[in-house]
Coordinates of C-alpha atoms in Angstrom, one line a residue:
M30 CA -5.7 -41.0 -8.2
R31 CA -3.1 -38.7 -9.7
R32 CA 0.7 -38.8 -9.6
Q33 CA 3.1 -35.8 -9.4
R34 CA 6.8 -36.2 -10.1
T35 CA 8.2 -32.8 -9.2
G36 CA 8.9 -31.0 -5.9
K37 CA 5.3 -29.8 -5.5
M38 CA 1.9 -31.5 -5.4
A39 CA -0.2 -31.1 -8.5
L40 CA -3.6 -32.1 -9.6
G41 CA -3.0 -32.7 -13.3
A42 CA -1.6 -31.1 -16.5
G43 CA -2.5 -30.0 -20.0
L44 CA -2.5 -26.6 -21.6
A45 CA -4.6 -25.0 -24.3
F46 CA -4.0 -21.3 -24.6
L47 CA -1.7 -18.8 -22.8
M48 CA -2.5 -15.4 -21.5
A49 CA 0.2 -13.2 -19.9
V50 CA -1.4 -10.6 -17.7
S51 CA 0.2 -7.2 -17.0
L52 CA 0.0 -4.2 -14.8
T53 CA 2.2 -1.7 -16.4
G54 CA 1.5 1.4 -18.5
C55 CA -2.0 2.8 -18.3
E56 CA -3.2 -0.1 -16.2
M57 CA -1.1 1.0 -13.3
D58 CA -2.4 4.5 -13.6
R59 CA -5.8 3.1 -12.6
M60 CA -4.6 2.4 -9.1
D61 CA -6.9 3.6 -6.4
Q62 CA -5.3 7.0 -5.5
E63 CA -7.5 7.6 -2.5
A64 CA -6.4 4.3 -0.9
A65 CA -2.8 5.0 -1.8
E66 CA -2.9 8.2 0.3
T67 CA -3.6 6.3 3.4
K68 CA -0.7 4.0 2.9
A69 CA 2.4 4.4 5.1
E70 CA 5.8 2.8 5.4
D71 CA 6.2 -0.2 7.6
P72 CA 8.2 0.9 10.7
A73 CA 9.8 -2.5 11.1
D74 CA 13.5 -2.5 10.5
E75 CA 15.2 -5.1 8.4
T76 CA 18.2 -6.9 10.0
E77 CA 20.8 -9.4 9.0
T78 CA 19.2 -12.0 11.2
A79 CA 15.5 -11.5 11.5
E80 CA 12.5 -13.2 12.9
S81 CA 9.2 -11.5 12.3
G82 CA 5.5 -12.2 12.3
D83 CA 2.4 -10.1 12.7
N84 CA -0.6 -10.8 14.9
R85 CA -4.0 -9.6 13.7
T86 CA -7.1 -10.4 15.6
G87 CA -10.1 -8.3 16.2
E88 CA -13.9 -7.9 15.8
I89 CA -16.2 -6.9 13.0
P90 CA -18.5 -4.0 13.6
E91 CA -22.1 -4.9 14.0
E92 CA -23.2 -3.0 10.9
T93 CA -20.2 -2.5 8.6
S94 CA -22.6 -0.4 6.5
R95 CA -22.8 2.3 9.1
G96 CA -20.2 4.6 10.7
I97 CA -19.7 5.0 14.4
E98 CA -22.8 7.1 15.1
A99 CA -22.4 10.2 17.2
G100 CA -22.5 9.3 20.8
E101 CA -22.5 5.6 20.0
A102 CA -19.4 3.3 19.9
A103 CA -19.2 0.6 17.2
E104 CA -20.4 -2.7 18.6
P105 CA -18.8 -5.9 17.5
E106 CA -20.7 -8.3 15.2
E107 CA -22.3 -11.2 17.0
A108 CA -19.6 -13.9 16.9
S109 CA -20.0 -16.7 14.4
G110 CA -20.5 -20.1 16.1
P111 CA -21.1 -23.8 15.5
D112 CA -24.8 -23.3 14.8
Q113 CA -24.3 -21.3 11.6
E114 CA -25.0 -23.0 8.3
P115 CA -22.0 -24.8 6.7
D116 CA -22.1 -22.6 3.6
Q117 CA -21.4 -19.6 5.9
P118 CA -17.6 -18.9 5.9
L119 CA -15.4 -18.9 9.0
F120 CA -12.8 -16.2 8.7
V121 CA -9.3 -17.5 8.9
E122 CA -6.0 -16.0 7.8
T123 CA -2.4 -17.0 7.5
R124 CA 0.5 -15.0 9.0
R125 CA 4.1 -15.7 8.0
S126 CA 7.2 -15.5 10.1
Y127 CA 10.8 -15.5 9.0
D128 CA 14.3 -16.3 10.2
G129 CA 17.6 -16.4 8.4
E130 CA 21.4 -15.9 8.6
W131 CA 23.6 -14.0 6.2
K132 CA 27.3 -13.8 5.7
D133 CA 29.1 -11.4 3.4
Q134 CA 25.7 -10.4 1.9
R135 CA 24.9 -14.0 1.1
C136 CA 22.1 -15.9 2.7
L137 CA 23.4 -19.1 4.3
L138 CA 20.1 -20.4 5.4
R139 CA 16.6 -19.0 5.5
S140 CA 13.4 -20.3 7.0
R141 CA 9.7 -19.2 6.9
W142 CA 6.7 -20.7 8.5
D143 CA 3.0 -19.9 8.5
G144 CA 0.5 -19.9 11.3
L145 CA -3.3 -20.0 10.9
Y146 CA -5.5 -17.6 12.9
V147 CA -9.1 -16.6 13.4
P148 CA -9.2 -12.8 13.3
V149 CA -12.8 -12.3 14.6
D150 CA -14.5 -12.8 18.0
G151 CA -15.8 -16.2 19.0
W152 CA -14.5 -19.6 18.2
D153 CA -12.3 -19.6 21.4
T154 CA -11.7 -23.4 21.4
L155 CA -10.7 -23.3 17.7
K156 CA -8.3 -20.5 18.4
D157 CA -6.8 -22.5 21.3
G158 CA -6.3 -25.5 19.0
L159 CA -4.8 -23.4 16.2
D160 CA -2.5 -21.6 18.7
Q161 CA -1.2 -24.9 19.9
Y162 CA -0.6 -26.1 16.4
N163 CA 1.1 -22.9 15.4
A164 CA 3.3 -23.1 18.4
E165 CA 4.4 -26.6 17.6
V166 CA 5.2 -25.7 14.0
S167 CA 7.2 -22.6 15.1
Q168 CA 9.2 -24.7 17.6
E169 CA 9.8 -27.5 15.2
T170 CA 10.9 -25.1 12.4
G171 CA 13.2 -23.2 14.9
E172 CA 14.8 -26.4 16.0
R173 CA 15.5 -27.6 12.4
F174 CA 16.9 -24.1 11.6
K175 CA 19.4 -24.3 14.5
E176 CA 20.3 -27.9 13.7
N177 CA 21.1 -27.2 10.1
L178 CA 22.7 -23.8 10.7
S179 CA 25.9 -25.2 12.2
L180 CA 26.2 -27.5 9.2
V181 CA 25.6 -24.7 6.7
R182 CA 28.2 -22.5 8.4
E183 CA 30.8 -25.2 7.7
D184 CA 29.6 -26.0 4.2
P185 CA 27.7 -23.0 2.8
P186 CA 25.7 -23.1 -0.4
E187 CA 27.4 -22.7 -3.7
P188 CA 26.8 -19.6 -5.7
G189 CA 23.3 -19.9 -7.2
Q190 CA 22.2 -22.3 -4.6
E191 CA 19.7 -21.5 -1.8
Y192 CA 19.3 -23.4 1.4
Y193 CA 15.9 -23.1 3.0
I194 CA 13.3 -24.6 5.4
E195 CA 9.6 -23.7 4.7
R196 CA 6.2 -24.5 6.1
E197 CA 3.4 -23.0 3.9
I198 CA -0.3 -23.3 4.8
R199 CA -2.8 -23.6 2.0
V200 CA -6.4 -23.4 3.3
Q201 CA -8.8 -25.6 1.5
R202 CA -12.0 -25.0 3.4
A203 CA -13.1 -23.0 6.4
D204 CA -16.7 -23.0 7.7
S205 CA -18.6 -24.1 10.8
R206 CA -18.2 -27.8 10.0
I207 CA -14.5 -28.0 9.3
V208 CA -11.3 -26.0 8.9
S209 CA -9.0 -28.0 6.6
F210 CA -5.6 -27.1 5.2
W211 CA -2.4 -28.4 3.8
D212 CA 0.7 -27.6 5.7
M213 CA 3.4 -27.9 3.0
D214 CA 6.8 -28.8 4.5
S215 CA 9.7 -28.3 2.1
S216 CA 13.4 -27.9 2.5
Y217 CA 16.8 -28.0 0.8
V218 CA 20.0 -28.0 2.8
G219 CA 22.2 -29.7 0.2
G220 CA 22.2 -33.0 -1.6
A221 CA 20.8 -34.3 -4.9
H222 CA 17.4 -32.7 -4.3
G223 CA 15.2 -31.1 -1.7
S224 CA 12.4 -32.7 0.2
Y225 CA 8.7 -32.0 0.7
Y226 CA 5.9 -33.4 2.8
A227 CA 2.2 -32.5 2.7
H228 CA 0.6 -32.5 6.2
G229 CA -3.1 -32.6 6.1
V230 CA -4.6 -30.7 9.0
N231 CA -8.3 -30.7 9.9
F232 CA -10.0 -29.0 12.9
D233 CA -13.5 -29.3 14.2
P234 CA -14.4 -25.6 14.8
A235 CA -16.8 -26.3 17.6
S236 CA -14.4 -28.4 19.8
G237 CA -11.1 -27.0 18.5
K238 CA -9.9 -30.6 18.2
R239 CA -8.2 -32.3 15.3
L240 CA -10.4 -34.5 13.1
A241 CA -9.4 -38.0 12.0
L242 CA -10.5 -39.4 8.7
S243 CA -12.9 -41.7 10.5
D244 CA -14.7 -38.7 11.9
V245 CA -15.9 -37.5 8.4
V246 CA -16.6 -40.7 6.6
T247 CA -19.4 -43.2 7.0
D248 CA -17.2 -46.4 7.0
L249 CA -13.4 -46.2 7.2
E250 CA -13.0 -49.8 6.0
A251 CA -15.0 -49.0 2.9
V252 CA -12.9 -45.9 2.3
Y253 CA -9.8 -48.0 2.7
Q254 CA -11.0 -50.5 0.1
Y255 CA -11.9 -47.6 -2.3
V256 CA -8.4 -46.0 -1.9
K257 CA -6.7 -49.4 -2.1
E258 CA -8.4 -50.2 -5.4
D259 CA -7.7 -46.7 -6.7
V260 CA -4.0 -47.1 -6.0
K261 CA -3.9 -50.6 -7.3
S262 CA -5.5 -49.6 -10.6
R263 CA -2.9 -46.9 -11.2
D264 CA 0.2 -48.9 -10.2
D265 CA 2.5 -49.6 -13.1
G266 CA 4.9 -51.7 -11.1
S267 CA 6.9 -48.7 -9.8
L268 CA 5.5 -48.7 -6.3
Y269 CA 7.2 -50.5 -3.4
P270 CA 6.5 -54.3 -3.3
E271 CA 5.2 -53.9 0.2
Y272 CA 3.1 -50.8 -0.4
E273 CA -0.2 -52.7 0.3
E274 CA 1.0 -53.5 3.8
T275 CA 2.0 -49.9 4.4
L276 CA -1.4 -48.7 3.0
E277 CA -3.3 -51.0 5.3
A278 CA -1.3 -49.9 8.4
M279 CA -1.9 -46.3 7.6
F280 CA -5.7 -46.8 7.5
H281 CA -6.0 -49.1 10.4
N282 CA -3.3 -47.8 12.7
G283 CA -3.2 -44.1 11.6
S284 CA 0.4 -44.4 10.3
G285 CA 2.8 -46.6 8.4
D286 CA 6.5 -47.0 7.8
G287 CA 6.4 -44.0 5.5
G288 CA 4.3 -41.6 7.4
Q289 CA 0.8 -40.8 8.6
L290 CA -2.4 -40.8 6.6
E291 CA -2.6 -37.3 5.2
W292 CA -5.9 -35.9 4.0
I293 CA -8.0 -32.7 3.5
M294 CA -11.6 -31.8 2.8
D295 CA -12.7 -29.1 0.4
H296 CA -16.2 -28.2 -0.8
E297 CA -16.3 -31.1 -3.3
G298 CA -14.9 -33.9 -1.2
I299 CA -11.8 -35.5 0.3
T300 CA -8.3 -35.8 -1.0
V301 CA -5.9 -38.4 0.5
V302 CA -2.2 -37.9 -0.3
F303 CA 0.7 -40.3 0.0
N304 CA 3.9 -38.3 0.1
P305 CA 7.2 -39.4 -1.5
Y306 CA 8.8 -42.5 -0.1
V307 CA 5.5 -43.6 1.5
L308 CA 4.2 -46.0 -1.2
G309 CA 6.9 -45.5 -3.8
P310 CA 10.3 -43.9 -4.4
W311 CA 11.0 -40.2 -4.8
S312 CA 10.7 -40.5 -8.6
E313 CA 7.1 -41.3 -8.2
G314 CA 6.3 -38.1 -6.4
S315 CA 3.1 -37.7 -4.4
L316 CA 0.2 -40.0 -5.0
E317 CA -3.4 -38.9 -4.3
S318 CA -6.8 -40.5 -4.2
R319 CA -9.9 -38.4 -4.5
M320 CA -13.4 -39.0 -3.2
T321 CA -16.1 -36.4 -4.0
F322 CA -19.6 -36.0 -2.5
A323 CA -21.0 -36.4 -6.0
D324 CA -19.1 -39.6 -6.9
C325 CA -18.9 -41.2 -3.4
P326 CA -22.1 -40.1 -1.5
D327 CA -22.1 -43.3 0.5
L328 CA -18.6 -42.8 1.8
L329 CA -18.7 -39.2 3.0
L330 CA -20.8 -37.9 5.9
E331 CA -23.6 -35.8 4.5
T332 CA -23.3 -33.3 7.3
Y333 CA -20.0 -32.1 5.7
Q334 CA -21.5 -31.5 2.3
A335 CA -21.5 -27.8 1.3
G336 CA -22.2 -25.7 -1.7
A337 CA -19.7 -25.7 -4.6
G338 CA -16.6 -23.6 -4.0
A339 CA -16.7 -20.3 -5.9
A340 CA -13.3 -19.1 -4.8
V341 CA -10.0 -20.9 -5.0
Q342 CA -6.4 -19.8 -4.1
L343 CA -4.1 -21.0 -6.8
S344 CA -0.5 -22.1 -6.5
E345 CA 2.0 -21.7 -9.2
G346 CA 2.2 -24.7 -11.6
E347 CA -0.7 -26.6 -9.9
P348 CA -3.9 -27.0 -11.9
F349 CA -7.4 -26.2 -10.6
Y350 CA -10.5 -27.8 -12.2
A351 CA -14.0 -26.3 -12.2
D352 CA -17.2 -26.4 -14.3
W353 CA -18.2 -22.9 -13.5
D354 CA -19.9 -22.4 -16.9
R355 CA -22.1 -25.4 -16.2
D356 CA -21.4 -27.0 -19.5
G357 CA -20.8 -30.4 -18.0
E358 CA -17.0 -30.2 -18.6
K359 CA -14.5 -29.1 -16.1
E360 CA -12.0 -26.4 -17.2
E361 CA -8.4 -26.5 -16.1
Y362 CA -6.7 -23.3 -14.8
I363 CA -2.9 -23.2 -14.2
Y364 CA -0.5 -20.3 -14.0
T365 CA 3.2 -19.5 -14.0
V366 CA 4.9 -16.3 -12.9
Q367 CA 8.0 -14.6 -14.2
V368 CA 10.1 -12.2 -12.0
D369 CA 12.5 -9.5 -13.2
E370 CA 14.9 -8.9 -10.3
E371 CA 16.4 -5.8 -11.8
T372 CA 13.2 -3.9 -12.4
Y373 CA 11.3 -5.6 -9.5
T374 CA 8.4 -6.5 -11.7
S375 CA 6.3 -9.6 -12.1
S376 CA 4.2 -11.0 -14.9
I377 CA 1.8 -14.0 -14.8
T378 CA 0.9 -16.4 -17.6
L379 CA -2.5 -18.1 -17.1
S380 CA -3.6 -21.1 -19.1
R381 CA -7.0 -22.7 -19.4
T382 CA -8.4 -25.8 -21.2
G383 CA -12.1 -26.6 -21.8
E384 CA -14.8 -26.5 -24.3
G385 CA -14.2 -24.1 -27.2
A386 CA -10.6 -23.5 -26.1
E387 CA -9.2 -24.0 -29.7
T388 CA -11.5 -21.4 -31.2
E389 CA -11.2 -19.0 -28.4
A390 CA -7.4 -19.0 -28.2
A391 CA -6.1 -15.4 -28.9
G392 CA -3.1 -14.9 -26.6
P393 CA -0.7 -14.2 -25.2
W394 CA -0.9 -10.7 -23.8
E395 CA 2.4 -9.6 -22.4
A396 CA 3.3 -6.9 -19.9
G397 CA 4.5 -6.6 -16.3
G398 CA 3.6 -5.4 -12.8
Y399 CA 5.6 -3.7 -10.1
G400 CA 6.3 -5.7 -7.0
S401 CA 6.3 -9.4 -6.2
L402 CA 3.2 -11.6 -6.7
T403 CA 2.0 -12.7 -3.3
D404 CA -1.4 -14.2 -3.9
V405 CA -3.5 -15.5 -6.8
W406 CA -7.2 -16.2 -6.6
L407 CA -10.0 -17.3 -9.0
L408 CA -13.5 -16.3 -8.0
E409 CA -16.8 -17.1 -9.7
A410 CA -19.6 -14.5 -9.8
G411 CA -22.5 -17.0 -9.5
D412 CA -23.3 -16.9 -13.2
G413 CA -20.2 -18.8 -14.4
R414 CA -18.0 -15.7 -15.0
P415 CA -14.5 -16.2 -13.6
F416 CA -12.4 -13.4 -12.2
L417 CA -8.7 -13.4 -11.6
W418 CA -7.4 -11.6 -8.5
L419 CA -3.7 -10.8 -8.3
E420 CA -2.1 -9.4 -5.1
F421 CA 1.2 -7.6 -5.5
S422 CA 3.6 -6.6 -2.7
S423 CA 5.9 -3.6 -3.1
E424 CA 8.1 -1.7 -0.6
N425 CA 7.4 -2.2 3.1
D426 CA 5.0 -5.0 2.1
L427 CA 2.3 -2.7 0.9
R428 CA -0.2 -4.7 -1.1
A429 CA -2.3 -3.8 -4.2
L430 CA -5.1 -6.0 -5.6
E431 CA -5.5 -6.1 -9.4
V432 CA -8.7 -7.6 -10.7
F433 CA -9.2 -9.1 -14.2
A434 CA -12.3 -10.6 -15.9
L435 CA -12.0 -13.6 -18.2
Q436 CA -14.6 -13.0 -20.8
N437 CA -15.6 -14.0 -24.4
E438 CA -15.5 -11.1 -26.8
N439 CA -16.8 -12.0 -30.2
G440 CA -15.6 -15.5 -29.9
T441 CA -12.3 -14.6 -28.5
L442 CA -11.5 -15.4 -24.9
T443 CA -9.7 -12.4 -23.4
L444 CA -8.5 -11.3 -20.0
C445 CA -9.5 -7.7 -19.3
H446 CA -8.2 -5.5 -16.5
V447 CA -11.2 -4.4 -14.4
G448 CA -9.6 -2.2 -11.7
S449 CA -7.4 -1.9 -8.7
S450 CA -8.0 -1.9 -4.9
G451 CA -5.9 -0.7 -2.0
D452 CA -7.8 -3.2 0.2
S453 CA -6.3 -6.6 -0.2
M454 CA -6.0 -10.1 1.3
Y455 CA -2.8 -9.9 3.3
G456 CA -3.2 -13.6 4.0
S457 CA -6.9 -13.6 4.6
F458 CA -8.7 -16.6 3.2
I459 CA -11.7 -16.1 0.9
G460 CA -14.1 -18.9 1.6
D461 CA -17.1 -17.2 0.0
P462 CA -17.1 -14.4 -2.7
G463 CA -20.2 -13.0 -1.0
H464 CA -18.5 -12.4 2.4
F465 CA -14.8 -12.0 3.2
L466 CA -12.3 -9.7 4.9
L467 CA -9.8 -7.5 3.2
Y468 CA -7.1 -5.4 5.0
D469 CA -5.6 -2.0 4.5
R470 CA -3.1 0.2 6.3
I471 CA -4.8 3.2 7.9
D472 CA -3.4 6.3 9.6
L473 CA -5.4 7.5 12.5
L474 CA -3.8 8.0 16.0
G475 CA -1.0 5.8 14.5
T476 CA -0.5 3.4 11.6
Y477 CA -2.5 0.2 11.9
M478 CA -3.5 -2.8 9.8
A479 CA -7.3 -2.9 9.8
Y480 CA -10.0 -4.8 7.9
R481 CA -13.5 -4.4 6.6
S482 CA -16.1 -6.9 5.4
F483 CA -16.4 -7.2 1.6
R484 CA -18.3 -9.0 -1.1
M485 CA -17.4 -9.4 -4.8
G486 CA -19.4 -7.1 -7.0
E487 CA -20.9 -7.8 -10.4
D488 CA -17.8 -6.4 -12.1
G489 CA -15.5 -8.6 -10.0
M490 CA -14.3 -5.7 -7.8
P491 CA -14.5 -6.0 -4.0
E492 CA -17.3 -4.0 -2.6
T493 CA -18.1 -2.9 1.0
D494 CA -21.0 -1.0 2.5
G495 CA -19.0 0.0 5.5
T496 CA -16.6 2.8 6.3
V497 CA -15.6 1.4 9.7
Y498 CA -12.3 -0.5 9.9
T499 CA -11.7 -3.0 12.6
I500 CA -8.3 -2.7 14.2
P501 CA -7.0 -6.0 15.4
G502 CA -4.0 -6.5 17.7
N503 CA -2.1 -9.0 19.7
G504 CA -4.3 -11.8 20.9
D505 CA -7.7 -10.4 21.7
R506 CA -6.2 -7.1 22.7
G507 CA -5.8 -4.3 20.2
P508 CA -3.3 -1.4 20.1
V509 CA -3.0 0.4 23.4
L510 CA -2.8 4.2 23.7
R511 CA -2.1 5.9 27.1
A512 CA -3.6 9.4 27.6
S513 CA -1.1 12.0 28.6
A514 CA -3.8 14.6 29.4
E515 CA -7.5 14.7 30.3
I516 CA -9.3 14.1 27.0
P517 CA -13.0 14.0 26.0
V518 CA -14.7 10.7 25.0
W519 CA -18.4 9.9 24.3
I520 CA -20.0 7.0 26.1
E521 CA -23.6 6.1 25.1
G522 CA -24.0 9.5 23.6
K523 CA -22.8 11.5 26.6
E524 CA -19.5 13.3 26.8
E525 CA -17.2 12.3 29.6
R526 CA -13.5 13.2 30.4
I527 CA -11.0 10.5 31.1
P528 CA -7.9 11.4 33.2
A529 CA -4.3 11.3 32.1
G530 CA -2.7 7.9 32.4
T531 CA -5.9 6.1 31.2
E532 CA -5.2 3.2 28.8
L533 CA -7.4 2.9 25.8
V534 CA -7.5 -0.2 23.5
L535 CA -8.3 0.8 20.0
R536 CA -11.0 -1.4 18.4
A537 CA -12.3 0.4 15.3
A538 CA -11.9 3.5 13.3
E539 CA -13.7 5.6 10.7
L540 CA -11.3 7.7 8.5
P541 CA -11.9 11.4 7.9
D542 CA -14.8 12.4 5.7
E543 CA -14.9 15.4 3.3
T544 CA -15.1 17.7 6.4
G545 CA -12.1 16.1 8.1
A546 CA -14.2 14.5 10.8
A547 CA -13.1 11.0 11.9
R548 CA -14.0 8.7 14.8
A549 CA -12.4 5.8 16.7
E550 CA -13.8 3.3 19.1
A551 CA -11.7 2.3 22.1
E552 CA -12.2 0.1 25.1
L553 CA -11.6 1.5 28.6
P554 CA -10.0 -0.3 31.5
D555 CA -13.4 -1.0 33.0
G556 CA -14.6 -2.8 29.8
R557 CA -16.8 0.1 28.5
H558 CA -16.5 1.2 25.0
C559 CA -16.1 4.8 24.2
E560 CA -15.9 7.0 21.1
L561 CA -13.1 9.4 20.2
R562 CA -14.3 12.3 18.0
I563 CA -11.4 13.4 15.9
Q564 CA -10.9 16.3 13.5
K565 CA -8.2 16.4 10.9
D566 CA -6.4 19.8 10.4
R567 CA -7.1 21.1 6.9
D568 CA -3.6 22.2 6.2
Q569 CA -1.7 19.4 8.0
Y570 CA -1.8 15.6 8.4
R571 CA -2.3 16.1 12.2
F572 CA -5.5 15.3 14.1
R573 CA -7.1 17.0 17.1
I574 CA -9.3 15.7 19.9
G575 CA -11.3 18.3 21.7
G576 CA -9.2 21.0 20.1
M577 CA -5.9 19.4 21.4
D578 CA -3.2 18.1 19.1
E579 CA -3.2 14.3 19.0
Y580 CA 0.4 14.3 20.2
D581 CA -0.7 16.3 23.3
C582 CA -3.4 13.7 24.0
F583 CA -1.3 10.6 24.1
E584 CA 2.1 9.6 25.3
S585 CA 3.2 8.2 22.0
L586 CA 1.7 7.5 18.6
G587 CA 3.2 4.9 16.3
Y588 CA 3.0 6.4 12.9
A589 CA 5.0 4.7 10.1
G590 CA 7.2 6.7 7.9

């Protein structure tokens, strides 16, 4: 069991050497220029009071290694389902929404909340369960925002203060056995300190229903006794005198005076968290008890055991432990980030402990990167080599992925910049370095967010065999284009002409090759899929279909910029 005394949960502490990673100078010159050319400005307008959130769902082409063959529309990949092996990932992604009120160019109160979604076909019951949970969080956050807004208007924050309400999702595991995540609830609307609460949320992907701790352990009473002894062995007299009664009620009744039993499951085991004021005062922070498949094989159901996690999403100031070099000792990774508001740059300082840390210390390395740091991942290549992935967001929320390798050079541990990618996470969870989704903005019959399937290469960079992007949309329906003239399409290799007024739902796209040829897959009103064969003008950024300008083919095209 570990104890955290600050406003965020943590898993431990201890530093050995510091490395500050940068993206300026010649490193930024290595950005993928070809990917950058496809970027476009976000058409969304910023307003004084704003609520926003994007919806991305869609389907993966059957063979991402092939294009949309002539006369053949891209078929969706067979949907993943409950029969897949537990080591196979289930693709999920977070999407963030915002609200806020400003006065005299000052933010009175802001709120943001995450939702979790499955962006691929299949898993309909899981999607229903997540949709319901997302709706509940959205409604609850909105109600809290309205309740506090009237108070904040009367007593606004002092200069330098910030009032906020946040719900942040941190996915811990997503496969065919379980989708498990922390829903971190934090807020500050005045007073001595803010508040935070970690909600442990666990779904059965097959049924779409919430899982209880009793569903994933062999004997709940034995787990209770284990956690009870763990807490007792750590208590230095600072917990509440009645904490044992609260603990018993939480295990046997599902809740106690201080809150519900909160837990998650990752690849290694189960973490049970007791939030502030549950077993002890605020000064004691969050308490947690850990049960791993390795240390507690008799307590956890074997069906949930999976391969060791080789990808982890880091949170600032919260350590992560892994024995990726297989030396029998876990190394600790932890980072902090520094932001320069004037230059809109960010820098990260990464620390690591472990065997040989004293002899390998050779930092820090200082520099900065343009934009705000939006995501930090550590991925392991399968041979013990860790790679650091940093996602930066710049104007209009355009993302860039910077890849670094942590390697030993002549006895000195260094962090080397490997390269940059225009494809990035945009909230997509990486459950397996061998198979995950990355997004990019593409310009073809409009500007769209679209994804492809990737794997991590030997050098740590994302690799894909496919040139076809899947274009997700709202719900299960992608972007809709309405034909303004009779246009040619290809169905099962044969050309047909569809009349003006026909609605087409875009499903996938293949960007122009060296000859300017491009293709798009769309769904017709009768459910058939068709292919649009597109040609890019050599001297313009316009496209033609059957010799007609794209703007003559459709009633409106939503290009950004």
